[in-house]
Coordinates of N, CA, C and O and ligand atoms in Angstrom, one line a residue:
M1 N 139.1 210.3 -48.8 CA 138.5 210.4 -50.1 C 138.3 209.6 -51.1 O 139.4 208.6 -51.1
S2 N 137.2 208.9 -51.7 CA 137.1 207.7 -52.5 C 137.9 207.9 -53.8 O 137.9 209.1 -54.3
A3 N 138.3 206.8 -54.6 CA 139.1 207.0 -55.5 C 138.1 207.6 -56.9 O 137.0 207.4 -56.8
P4 N 138.5 208.4 -57.6 CA 137.7 208.9 -58.8 C 137.3 207.7 -59.6 O 137.9 206.7 -59.9
T5 N 135.9 208.1 -60.2 CA 135.4 207.0 -61.0 C 136.1 207.3 -62.4 O 136.4 208.4 -63.0
R6 N 136.5 206.3 -63.3 CA 137.3 206.2 -64.6 C 136.5 206.1 -65.7 O 135.7 205.2 -65.8
L7 N 136.5 207.1 -66.5 CA 135.5 207.1 -67.7 C 136.2 207.2 -68.8 O 137.2 208.1 -69.2
L8 N 136.2 206.3 -69.8 CA 136.8 206.0 -71.0 C 136.2 206.6 -72.1 O 134.9 206.0 -72.3
V9 N 136.4 207.7 -72.9 CA 135.7 208.3 -73.8 C 136.4 207.8 -75.3 O 137.6 208.0 -75.6
I10 N 135.6 207.3 -76.1 CA 136.1 206.8 -77.4 C 135.4 207.6 -78.5 O 134.4 207.4 -78.9
P11 N 136.1 208.4 -79.2 CA 135.6 209.1 -80.5 C 135.6 208.2 -81.7 O 136.7 207.9 -82.1
G12 N 134.6 208.0 -82.4 CA 134.6 207.2 -83.5 C 134.9 207.9 -84.9 O 134.4 207.4 -86.0
S13 N 135.8 209.0 -84.8 CA 135.9 209.8 -86.2 C 137.3 209.9 -86.2 O 137.9 210.2 -85.1
L14 N 138.2 209.7 -87.1 CA 139.5 210.1 -87.4 C 140.0 211.6 -87.8 O 141.1 211.9 -88.0
R15 N 139.1 212.2 -88.2 CA 139.1 213.6 -88.8 C 140.1 214.5 -88.0 O 139.6 214.6 -86.7
R16 N 140.7 215.2 -88.7 CA 141.8 216.2 -87.7 C 140.7 216.9 -87.0 O 141.1 217.0 -85.6
A17 N 139.7 217.7 -87.6 CA 138.8 218.6 -86.7 C 137.6 217.8 -86.3 O 136.6 218.8 -86.5
S18 N 137.5 216.6 -85.9 CA 136.6 215.9 -85.7 C 135.7 216.6 -84.6 O 136.2 216.8 -83.5
T19 N 134.4 216.7 -84.7 CA 133.5 217.4 -83.6 C 133.4 216.1 -82.6 O 132.9 216.6 -81.4
H20 N 133.4 215.0 -82.9 CA 133.5 214.1 -81.9 C 134.6 213.9 -80.9 O 134.7 213.7 -79.9
A21 N 135.8 214.0 -81.7 CA 137.0 214.2 -81.0 C 136.9 215.5 -80.2 O 137.2 215.5 -78.7
G22 N 136.1 216.4 -80.7 CA 135.9 217.6 -79.8 C 135.0 217.4 -78.5 O 135.3 218.0 -77.6
L23 N 134.0 216.6 -78.9 CA 133.0 216.2 -77.7 C 134.0 215.6 -76.7 O 133.8 215.8 -75.4
A24 N 134.8 214.7 -77.0 CA 135.6 214.0 -76.0 C 136.7 214.9 -75.2 O 136.6 214.8 -74.0
R25 N 137.1 215.8 -75.8 CA 138.0 216.8 -75.1 C 137.0 217.8 -74.4 O 137.6 217.9 -73.0
A26 N 135.8 218.2 -74.7 CA 135.0 218.8 -73.9 C 134.7 218.0 -72.7 O 134.5 218.5 -71.4
A27 N 134.4 216.7 -72.8 CA 134.0 215.8 -71.6 C 135.3 215.9 -70.6 O 135.1 216.1 -69.5
A28 N 136.5 215.8 -71.1 CA 137.5 215.9 -70.3 C 137.6 217.0 -69.4 O 138.0 217.2 -68.3
E29 N 137.3 218.3 -70.2 CA 137.3 219.6 -69.5 C 136.2 219.6 -68.5 O 136.5 220.4 -67.5
L30 N 135.2 219.4 -68.8 CA 134.0 219.6 -68.0 C 133.5 218.5 -67.1 O 132.6 218.7 -66.2
A31 N 134.3 217.4 -67.0 CA 134.0 216.4 -65.9 C 134.0 216.9 -64.6 O 134.9 217.6 -64.1
P32 N 133.1 216.3 -63.6 CA 133.2 216.7 -62.2 C 134.6 216.2 -61.8 O 135.1 215.3 -62.2
I33 N 134.9 216.8 -60.5 CA 136.2 216.6 -59.9 C 136.5 215.2 -59.7 O 137.4 214.5 -59.6
D34 N 135.3 214.3 -59.4 CA 135.5 212.8 -58.9 C 135.4 211.8 -60.2 O 135.3 210.7 -60.2
L35 N 135.3 212.6 -61.7 CA 135.3 211.8 -62.6 C 136.6 212.0 -63.4 O 137.0 213.1 -63.8
E36 N 137.3 210.9 -63.6 CA 138.7 211.0 -64.3 C 138.3 210.6 -65.7 O 138.0 209.3 -65.8
V37 N 138.6 211.4 -66.5 CA 138.3 211.0 -68.2 C 139.5 210.8 -69.0 O 140.5 211.5 -68.7
R38 N 139.5 209.8 -69.6 CA 140.8 209.3 -70.6 C 140.0 209.1 -72.1 O 138.9 208.5 -72.1
V39 N 140.8 209.7 -72.9 CA 140.5 209.6 -74.2 C 141.3 208.8 -75.2 O 142.4 208.9 -75.1
V40 N 140.6 207.9 -75.8 CA 141.5 206.8 -76.6 C 140.9 207.0 -77.9 O 139.8 206.8 -78.3
G41 N 141.9 207.5 -78.9 CA 141.6 207.4 -80.3 C 141.7 206.0 -81.0 O 142.2 205.1 -80.5
L42 N 141.4 206.1 -82.2 CA 141.2 204.8 -82.9 C 142.0 204.7 -84.2 O 142.0 203.5 -85.0
R43 N 143.1 205.5 -84.3 CA 143.6 205.7 -85.7 C 144.6 204.4 -85.8 O 144.8 203.9 -86.8
E44 N 145.1 203.9 -84.9 CA 146.1 202.7 -85.0 C 145.4 201.4 -85.1 O 146.0 200.6 -85.4
I45 N 144.0 201.3 -85.0 CA 143.3 200.0 -85.2 C 143.2 199.7 -86.4 O 142.6 200.2 -87.4
P46 N 143.7 198.4 -86.9 CA 143.6 198.0 -88.3 C 142.3 197.4 -88.5 O 141.6 197.2 -87.5
F47 N 142.0 196.9 -89.9 CA 140.6 196.4 -90.0 C 140.6 194.9 -89.4 O 141.6 194.4 -89.3
F48 N 139.5 194.6 -88.7 CA 139.1 193.4 -88.2 C 139.5 192.2 -89.3 O 139.1 192.0 -90.4
D49 N 140.3 191.5 -88.6 CA 140.8 190.2 -89.5 C 141.1 188.9 -88.6 O 142.1 189.1 -87.8
A50 N 140.0 188.0 -88.3 CA 140.3 187.0 -87.4 C 141.5 186.2 -87.6 O 141.8 185.4 -86.8
D51 N 142.2 186.3 -88.8 CA 143.5 185.6 -89.0 C 144.8 186.2 -88.4 O 145.6 185.6 -88.1
L52 N 144.5 187.6 -88.2 CA 145.6 188.3 -87.4 C 145.8 187.7 -86.1 O 144.6 187.7 -85.3
E53 N 146.9 187.9 -85.4 CA 147.0 188.0 -83.9 C 146.4 189.3 -83.5 O 146.7 190.1 -84.1
V54 N 145.9 189.2 -82.3 CA 145.4 190.5 -82.0 C 146.4 191.6 -81.8 O 147.3 191.2 -81.2
P55 N 146.3 192.7 -82.5 CA 147.4 193.7 -82.6 C 147.5 194.3 -81.5 O 146.6 194.5 -80.7
E56 N 148.6 195.0 -81.2 CA 149.0 195.6 -79.9 C 148.1 196.9 -79.8 O 147.6 197.2 -78.6
A57 N 147.7 197.5 -80.6 CA 146.8 198.7 -80.6 C 145.5 198.0 -80.1 O 144.7 198.9 -79.4
V58 N 144.9 196.9 -80.5 CA 143.6 196.4 -80.0 C 143.7 195.9 -78.6 O 143.1 196.3 -77.8
E59 N 144.9 195.5 -78.3 CA 145.2 195.0 -76.9 C 145.3 196.3 -76.0 O 144.8 195.9 -75.0
S60 N 145.8 197.3 -76.4 CA 145.7 198.5 -75.5 C 144.4 199.1 -75.4 O 144.0 199.5 -74.3
L61 N 143.6 199.0 -76.5 CA 142.1 199.4 -76.3 C 141.5 198.5 -75.4 O 140.6 199.0 -74.5
K62 N 141.7 197.2 -75.4 CA 140.9 196.4 -74.5 C 141.4 196.6 -73.2 O 140.4 196.4 -72.3
A63 N 142.6 196.8 -73.1 CA 143.2 197.0 -71.6 C 142.5 198.4 -71.2 O 142.1 198.5 -69.9
A64 N 142.5 199.1 -72.0 CA 141.8 200.8 -71.6 C 140.3 200.4 -71.1 O 140.0 201.0 -69.9
I65 N 139.7 199.7 -71.8 CA 138.3 199.4 -71.4 C 138.1 198.5 -70.1 O 137.2 199.1 -69.5
T66 N 139.0 197.7 -70.1 CA 139.0 196.8 -68.8 C 139.1 197.7 -67.7 O 138.6 197.5 -66.6
A67 N 140.1 198.8 -67.8 CA 140.6 199.5 -66.5 C 139.5 200.7 -66.2 O 139.6 201.0 -65.1
A68 N 138.6 200.7 -67.1 CA 137.8 201.9 -67.0 C 136.5 201.3 -66.0 O 136.1 200.3 -66.3
D69 N 135.9 202.3 -65.4 CA 134.4 201.9 -64.7 C 133.4 202.1 -65.7 O 132.5 201.4 -65.4
G70 N 133.6 202.8 -66.7 CA 132.5 203.1 -67.6 C 133.2 203.8 -69.0 O 134.2 204.2 -68.8
V71 N 132.5 203.4 -70.2 CA 132.9 203.9 -71.2 C 131.9 204.8 -71.9 O 130.6 204.4 -71.9
L72 N 132.3 206.0 -72.6 CA 131.3 206.7 -73.2 C 131.7 206.8 -74.8 O 132.8 207.1 -75.1
L73 N 131.0 206.5 -75.5 CA 131.5 206.4 -77.1 C 130.6 207.5 -77.9 O 129.4 207.6 -77.6
A74 N 131.5 208.1 -78.5 CA 130.9 209.1 -79.2 C 131.1 208.7 -80.8 O 132.1 208.7 -81.3
S75 N 129.8 208.4 -81.3 CA 129.7 208.1 -82.7 C 129.2 209.0 -83.7 O 128.1 209.5 -83.6
P76 N 129.9 209.4 -84.8 CA 129.3 210.2 -86.0 C 128.2 209.4 -86.4 O 128.3 208.2 -86.4
E77 N 126.9 209.9 -86.9 CA 125.9 209.1 -87.7 C 126.4 209.2 -89.1 O 126.4 210.1 -89.8
Y78 N 126.8 207.9 -89.7 CA 126.9 207.7 -91.1 C 125.9 206.9 -91.7 O 125.6 205.7 -91.2
N79 N 125.0 207.4 -92.7 CA 123.9 206.7 -93.2 C 123.0 206.0 -92.3 O 122.8 204.9 -92.6
Y80 N 122.8 206.8 -91.3 CA 121.7 206.3 -90.2 C 122.4 205.4 -89.2 O 121.7 204.7 -88.4
S81 N 123.7 205.1 -89.5 CA 124.4 204.1 -88.3 C 125.6 204.6 -87.9 O 125.8 205.9 -87.8
V82 N 126.2 203.7 -87.1 CA 127.6 203.9 -86.5 C 128.6 204.2 -87.7 O 128.6 203.6 -88.4
S83 N 129.8 205.0 -87.1 CA 130.9 204.9 -87.9 C 131.5 203.7 -88.2 O 131.7 202.9 -87.4
G84 N 132.0 203.4 -89.4 CA 132.9 202.2 -89.7 C 134.0 202.0 -88.6 O 134.3 201.0 -88.3
V85 N 134.7 203.2 -88.5 CA 135.9 203.2 -87.6 C 135.6 202.7 -86.3 O 136.1 201.8 -85.6
L86 N 134.5 203.2 -85.7 CA 134.1 202.8 -84.4 C 133.6 201.3 -84.4 O 133.9 200.6 -83.5
K87 N 132.7 200.9 -85.3 CA 132.1 199.6 -85.3 C 133.5 198.6 -85.6 O 133.4 197.6 -84.8
N88 N 134.3 199.0 -86.3 CA 135.5 198.1 -86.4 C 136.3 197.8 -85.1 O 136.6 196.7 -84.8
A89 N 136.5 198.9 -84.4 CA 137.2 198.8 -83.1 C 136.3 198.1 -82.1 O 136.8 197.3 -81.4
I90 N 135.2 198.2 -82.3 CA 134.1 197.6 -81.2 C 134.2 196.0 -81.6 O 134.3 195.1 -80.7
D91 N 134.2 195.7 -82.8 CA 134.3 194.3 -83.1 C 135.7 193.7 -82.5 O 135.3 192.4 -82.1
W92 N 136.8 194.2 -82.9 CA 137.9 193.7 -82.3 C 137.8 193.5 -80.7 O 138.2 192.6 -80.3
A93 N 137.1 194.6 -80.1 CA 137.2 194.7 -78.5 C 136.1 193.5 -78.1 O 136.1 193.4 -76.9
S94 N 135.2 193.1 -78.9 CA 133.9 192.3 -78.4 C 134.2 190.9 -78.2 O 133.6 190.0 -77.8
R95 N 135.8 190.4 -78.6 CA 135.9 189.1 -78.4 C 136.6 188.9 -77.2 O 137.5 189.6 -76.7
P96 N 136.7 187.6 -76.7 CA 135.8 186.6 -76.8 C 134.3 187.0 -76.5 O 134.0 187.8 -75.3
A97 N 133.4 186.6 -77.2 CA 132.0 186.9 -76.9 C 131.5 186.5 -75.7 O 131.8 185.6 -75.0
Y98 N 130.9 187.5 -74.9 CA 130.3 187.2 -73.7 C 131.2 187.3 -72.6 O 131.0 186.9 -71.3
A99 N 132.5 187.4 -72.8 CA 133.7 187.3 -71.9 C 134.7 188.7 -72.2 O 135.7 188.5 -71.8
S100 N 134.1 189.5 -73.1 CA 135.0 190.6 -73.6 C 135.0 191.7 -72.7 O 134.1 191.8 -71.7
P101 N 135.9 192.8 -72.9 CA 136.0 194.1 -71.9 C 134.7 194.8 -71.9 O 134.4 195.4 -70.9
F102 N 133.7 194.6 -73.0 CA 132.5 195.3 -72.9 C 131.2 194.4 -72.3 O 130.5 195.1 -71.9
F103 N 131.7 193.3 -71.9 CA 130.6 192.5 -71.3 C 130.3 192.9 -69.9 O 131.2 193.2 -69.1
K104 N 129.1 193.3 -69.7 CA 128.8 194.2 -68.3 C 129.3 195.4 -68.2 O 129.0 195.9 -66.9
K105 N 129.8 195.9 -69.1 CA 130.4 197.3 -68.7 C 129.5 198.3 -68.9 O 128.7 198.4 -69.8
K106 N 129.7 199.2 -68.0 CA 128.5 200.3 -68.0 C 129.1 201.3 -69.3 O 130.0 201.8 -69.5
C107 N 128.2 201.4 -70.2 CA 128.4 202.2 -71.5 C 127.2 203.2 -71.8 O 126.2 203.0 -71.6
A108 N 127.8 204.6 -72.0 CA 126.5 205.3 -72.7 C 127.1 205.9 -73.8 O 128.5 205.7 -74.3
V109 N 126.2 206.5 -74.8 CA 126.6 206.9 -76.1 C 126.2 208.4 -76.1 O 125.4 208.9 -75.6
M110 N 127.2 209.0 -77.2 CA 126.7 210.4 -77.5 C 127.1 210.7 -79.0 O 128.0 209.9 -79.4
A111 N 126.5 211.8 -79.5 CA 126.6 212.2 -81.0 C 126.6 213.3 -81.1 O 125.8 214.2 -80.2
T112 N 126.9 213.9 -82.3 CA 126.6 215.2 -82.8 C 126.5 215.1 -84.4 O 127.2 214.4 -84.9
S113 N 125.7 215.9 -84.9 CA 125.7 215.9 -86.4 C 125.2 217.3 -86.9 O 124.5 218.1 -86.3
P114 N 125.5 217.7 -88.2 CA 125.2 218.9 -88.7 C 123.6 218.9 -88.9 O 122.9 220.0 -89.0
G115 N 123.0 217.7 -88.8 CA 121.3 217.6 -89.1 C 120.7 217.9 -87.7 O 121.4 218.2 -86.5
P116 N 119.3 218.0 -87.9 CA 118.4 218.4 -86.8 C 118.2 217.3 -85.5 O 117.9 217.7 -84.6
V117 N 118.7 216.1 -85.8 CA 118.4 215.1 -84.8 C 119.7 214.8 -84.0 O 119.7 213.7 -83.1
G118 N 120.8 215.4 -84.3 CA 122.1 215.2 -83.5 C 122.6 213.7 -83.5 O 123.3 213.2 -82.7
G119 N 122.5 212.9 -84.9 CA 123.1 211.5 -84.7 C 122.2 210.5 -84.0 O 122.6 209.6 -83.7
A120 N 120.9 210.9 -83.8 CA 120.0 209.9 -83.0 C 119.9 208.5 -83.6 O 119.9 207.6 -82.8
R121 N 119.9 208.6 -85.1 CA 119.5 207.3 -85.6 C 121.0 206.5 -85.5 O 120.6 205.4 -85.4
G122 N 121.8 207.0 -85.7 CA 123.3 206.1 -85.4 C 123.3 205.6 -84.0 O 123.7 204.6 -83.9
L123 N 122.8 206.4 -83.0 CA 123.0 205.9 -81.7 C 122.1 204.7 -81.4 O 122.3 203.9 -80.5
M124 N 121.0 204.7 -82.1 CA 120.1 203.6 -82.1 C 120.7 202.4 -82.4 O 120.7 201.2 -81.7
H125 N 121.6 202.4 -83.5 CA 122.3 201.2 -83.8 C 123.3 200.9 -83.0 O 123.6 199.7 -82.6
L126 N 123.9 202.0 -82.3 CA 124.9 201.8 -81.4 C 124.6 201.1 -80.2 O 125.1 200.2 -79.7
R127 N 123.3 201.5 -79.8 CA 122.8 200.8 -78.5 C 122.5 199.3 -78.9 O 122.9 198.5 -78.2
S128 N 122.2 199.1 -80.0 CA 121.9 197.9 -80.6 C 123.3 196.7 -80.6 O 123.2 195.7 -80.0
V129 N 124.4 197.4 -80.9 CA 125.6 197.0 -81.1 C 126.1 196.6 -79.5 O 126.6 195.5 -79.3
L130 N 125.8 197.4 -78.7 CA 126.3 197.1 -77.3 C 125.5 196.3 -76.7 O 126.1 195.4 -75.8
A131 N 124.0 196.1 -76.8 CA 123.4 195.1 -76.3 C 123.8 193.8 -76.9 O 123.7 192.8 -76.1
G132 N 124.3 193.7 -78.1 CA 124.8 192.4 -78.5 C 126.0 191.9 -77.9 O 126.3 190.6 -77.9
M133 N 126.7 192.8 -77.3 CA 127.9 192.3 -76.5 C 127.5 192.2 -75.0 O 128.5 191.9 -74.2
G134 N 126.3 192.4 -74.7 CA 126.1 192.2 -73.4 C 126.4 193.3 -72.3 O 126.7 193.3 -71.0
A135 N 126.6 194.6 -72.9 CA 127.0 195.8 -72.1 C 125.9 196.1 -71.2 O 124.8 195.8 -71.6
D136 N 126.3 197.0 -70.2 CA 125.1 197.6 -69.5 C 125.0 199.0 -69.8 O 125.9 199.8 -69.7
I137 N 123.9 199.2 -70.6 CA 123.6 200.5 -71.4 C 123.0 201.6 -70.4 O 122.1 201.2 -69.7
Y138 N 123.6 202.6 -70.4 CA 122.9 203.8 -69.7 C 121.4 203.9 -70.0 O 121.0 204.3 -71.1
P139 N 120.5 204.0 -69.1 CA 119.1 204.0 -69.3 C 118.6 205.4 -69.5 O 117.3 205.5 -69.8
G140 N 119.3 206.4 -69.0 CA 118.9 207.8 -69.2 C 118.9 208.3 -70.6 O 119.2 207.5 -71.5
L141 N 118.6 209.6 -70.4 CA 119.0 210.2 -72.0 C 120.3 210.2 -72.4 O 121.1 210.5 -71.7
E142 N 120.5 209.9 -73.7 CA 121.7 210.0 -74.4 C 122.1 211.5 -74.7 O 121.3 212.4 -74.8
F143 N 123.3 211.8 -74.8 CA 123.7 213.0 -75.1 C 123.9 213.3 -76.4 O 124.6 212.7 -77.0
R144 N 123.1 214.4 -77.2 CA 123.3 214.7 -78.5 C 123.4 216.3 -78.7 O 122.7 216.8 -78.0
I145 N 124.0 216.6 -79.7 CA 124.1 218.1 -80.2 C 123.8 218.2 -81.8 O 124.3 217.6 -82.5
A146 N 122.5 218.5 -81.8 CA 122.0 219.0 -83.2 C 122.7 220.1 -83.8 O 123.4 220.9 -83.1
L147 N 122.8 220.3 -85.0 CA 123.2 221.5 -85.8 C 124.4 221.9 -85.5 O 124.8 223.0 -84.9
S148 N 125.5 220.8 -85.6 CA 126.8 220.9 -84.9 C 127.5 222.1 -85.6 O 128.5 222.8 -85.0
K149 N 127.4 222.5 -86.9 CA 128.0 223.7 -87.5 C 127.9 225.1 -86.8 O 128.7 225.7 -86.7
Q150 N 126.9 225.1 -86.0 CA 126.6 226.3 -85.4 C 127.3 226.0 -83.7 O 127.3 227.2 -83.0
R151 N 127.8 225.0 -83.4 CA 127.9 224.7 -82.1 C 129.4 224.4 -81.8 O 130.2 224.3 -80.7
F152 N 130.1 224.1 -82.9 CA 131.6 223.7 -82.8 C 132.4 224.7 -83.6 O 131.7 225.2 -84.6
D153 N 133.7 225.1 -83.3 CA 134.4 225.9 -84.3 C 135.0 225.1 -85.4 O 134.8 223.7 -85.4
E154 N 135.7 225.6 -86.1 CA 136.4 225.0 -87.2 C 137.4 223.8 -86.8 O 137.8 223.0 -87.6
E155 N 137.9 224.1 -85.7 CA 139.0 222.9 -85.1 C 138.3 221.8 -84.5 O 138.9 220.9 -84.0
G156 N 136.7 221.8 -84.4 CA 136.1 220.9 -83.7 C 136.0 221.0 -82.4 O 135.4 220.0 -81.4
N157 N 136.2 222.2 -81.8 CA 135.9 222.5 -80.2 C 134.5 222.8 -80.1 O 134.0 223.5 -80.8
L158 N 134.0 222.3 -79.0 CA 132.5 222.6 -78.5 C 132.6 224.0 -77.9 O 133.2 224.2 -76.7
T159 N 132.1 225.0 -78.5 CA 132.0 226.2 -78.2 C 130.8 227.0 -77.7 O 130.8 228.0 -77.1
D160 N 129.8 226.2 -78.0 CA 128.3 226.8 -77.4 C 128.3 226.5 -76.0 O 128.2 225.3 -75.4
D161 N 127.9 227.5 -75.4 CA 127.8 227.4 -73.9 C 126.6 226.5 -73.2 O 126.8 225.8 -72.4
E162 N 125.6 226.6 -73.8 CA 124.5 225.8 -73.5 C 124.8 224.3 -73.7 O 124.5 223.6 -72.8
S163 N 125.4 223.9 -74.8 CA 125.7 222.7 -74.9 C 127.0 222.1 -73.9 O 126.7 221.0 -73.4
R164 N 127.8 223.1 -73.8 CA 128.8 222.7 -72.6 C 128.2 222.6 -71.2 O 128.5 221.7 -70.3
Q165 N 127.1 223.4 -70.9 CA 126.6 223.3 -69.8 C 125.9 221.8 -69.5 O 125.7 221.0 -68.5
R166 N 125.1 221.6 -70.7 CA 124.3 220.4 -70.7 C 125.4 219.1 -70.5 O 125.0 218.2 -69.9
L167 N 126.4 219.3 -71.1 CA 127.4 218.0 -71.3 C 127.9 217.9 -69.6 O 128.0 216.7 -69.1
A168 N 128.2 219.1 -69.0 CA 128.6 218.9 -67.7 C 127.6 218.3 -66.7 O 128.0 217.3 -66.0
V169 N 126.3 218.6 -66.9 CA 125.3 218.0 -66.1 C 125.3 216.6 -66.4 O 125.2 215.6 -65.7
H170 N 125.2 216.1 -67.9 CA 125.2 214.9 -68.2 C 126.3 213.9 -67.6 O 126.2 212.8 -67.1
L171 N 127.5 214.4 -67.6 CA 128.6 213.7 -67.0 C 128.5 213.4 -65.7 O 128.8 212.3 -65.0
T172 N 128.0 214.3 -64.9 CA 127.6 214.1 -63.5 C 126.6 213.0 -63.1 O 126.9 212.1 -62.5
E173 N 125.7 213.1 -64.2 CA 124.7 211.8 -64.1 C 125.1 210.6 -64.6 O 124.9 209.5 -63.8
I174 N 126.0 210.5 -65.4 CA 126.4 209.1 -65.8 C 127.5 208.7 -65.0 O 127.4 207.5 -64.6
A175 N 128.1 209.6 -64.3 CA 129.2 209.3 -63.2 C 128.3 208.5 -62.1 O 128.8 207.7 -61.3
E176 N 127.1 209.5 -61.5 CA 126.3 208.7 -60.5 C 126.1 207.2 -60.8 O 125.9 206.5 -60.1
W177 N 125.5 207.3 -62.2 CA 124.9 206.0 -62.6 C 126.2 204.8 -62.5 O 125.8 203.8 -62.0
I178 N 127.3 205.1 -63.1 CA 128.5 204.2 -63.0 C 128.7 203.6 -61.6 O 129.0 202.4 -61.2
R179 N 128.7 204.7 -60.7 CA 128.9 204.4 -59.2 C 127.9 203.5 -58.6 O 128.1 202.8 -57.6
A180 N 126.7 203.6 -58.9 CA 125.5 203.0 -58.2 C 125.6 201.6 -58.2 O 126.0 201.0 -59.1
Ligands
FNR201 C1 127.4 211.7 -92.9 N1 126.7 212.6 -92.3 C2 125.5 212.3 -91.7 N2 124.6 213.2 -90.9 C3 123.5 212.7 -90.4 O1 122.9 213.5 -89.7 N3 122.7 211.5 -90.8 C4 123.5 210.6 -91.6 O2 122.9 209.6 -92.1 C5 124.7 211.1 -92.1 N4 125.4 210.4 -93.1 C6 126.9 210.6 -93.5 C7 127.5 209.6 -94.4 C8 128.9 209.8 -94.4 C9 129.7 208.8 -94.9 C10 129.5 211.1 -93.9 C11 130.9 211.2 -94.2 C12 128.9 211.9 -93.2 C13 127.3 213.7 -91.4 C14 128.1 213.3 -90.3 O3 127.2 212.9 -89.2 C15 129.3 214.4 -90.0 O4 130.0 214.4 -91.0 C16 129.7 213.8 -88.5 O5 128.9 214.3 -87.5 C17 131.1 214.5 -88.3 O6 131.6 214.1 -87.4 P1 133.2 214.4 -87.0 O7 134.0 213.9 -88.1 O8 133.2 215.9 -87.1 O9 133.6 213.7 -85.7

């Protein structure tokens, strides 16, 4: 049997009951047998400062990205864009330019929001950021959940059956793309 495909999932919210952390948990639960999901949070990542030596938390994030076959970024939409928490971590991990762990890395994006488009505008910006780093961006449909208040519980767990089924199918599709 061949080795499982390794997918790193990075939620871009630090909130205790974050729905994006909930999406990452659901991805770990619903992944097909041949997809190994690891979730890495961003709480320990300091503000980007080029005067700092690369902090340990950043080194370990970069190592996790390098070790993964693919990365799935879960970003809240803040003011039609990516969350600052996620953008800050990406900026750290994006150095050195065009030789960073994101360069040519297979990346996909997902989001949820209380609004009707499920964070689509934020994901457009996130795709642009990934393109700026030379990442290999999943060309299929991105995974989004609109009206999150109806589909997650108060702890941020994804409870909606239809969304869970869609996520399971999506994970199978991105695993195939990563392996191709
Ligand atoms: C938001 N939210 C939001 N939603 C949206 O659909 N479009 C938007 O432009 C914004 N803007 C925005 C800005 C700021 C500063 C906050 C705090 C929130 C709602 C936001 O998408 C929602 O809080 C996240 O989906 C929650 O994610 P977590 O923390 O549950 O992972």
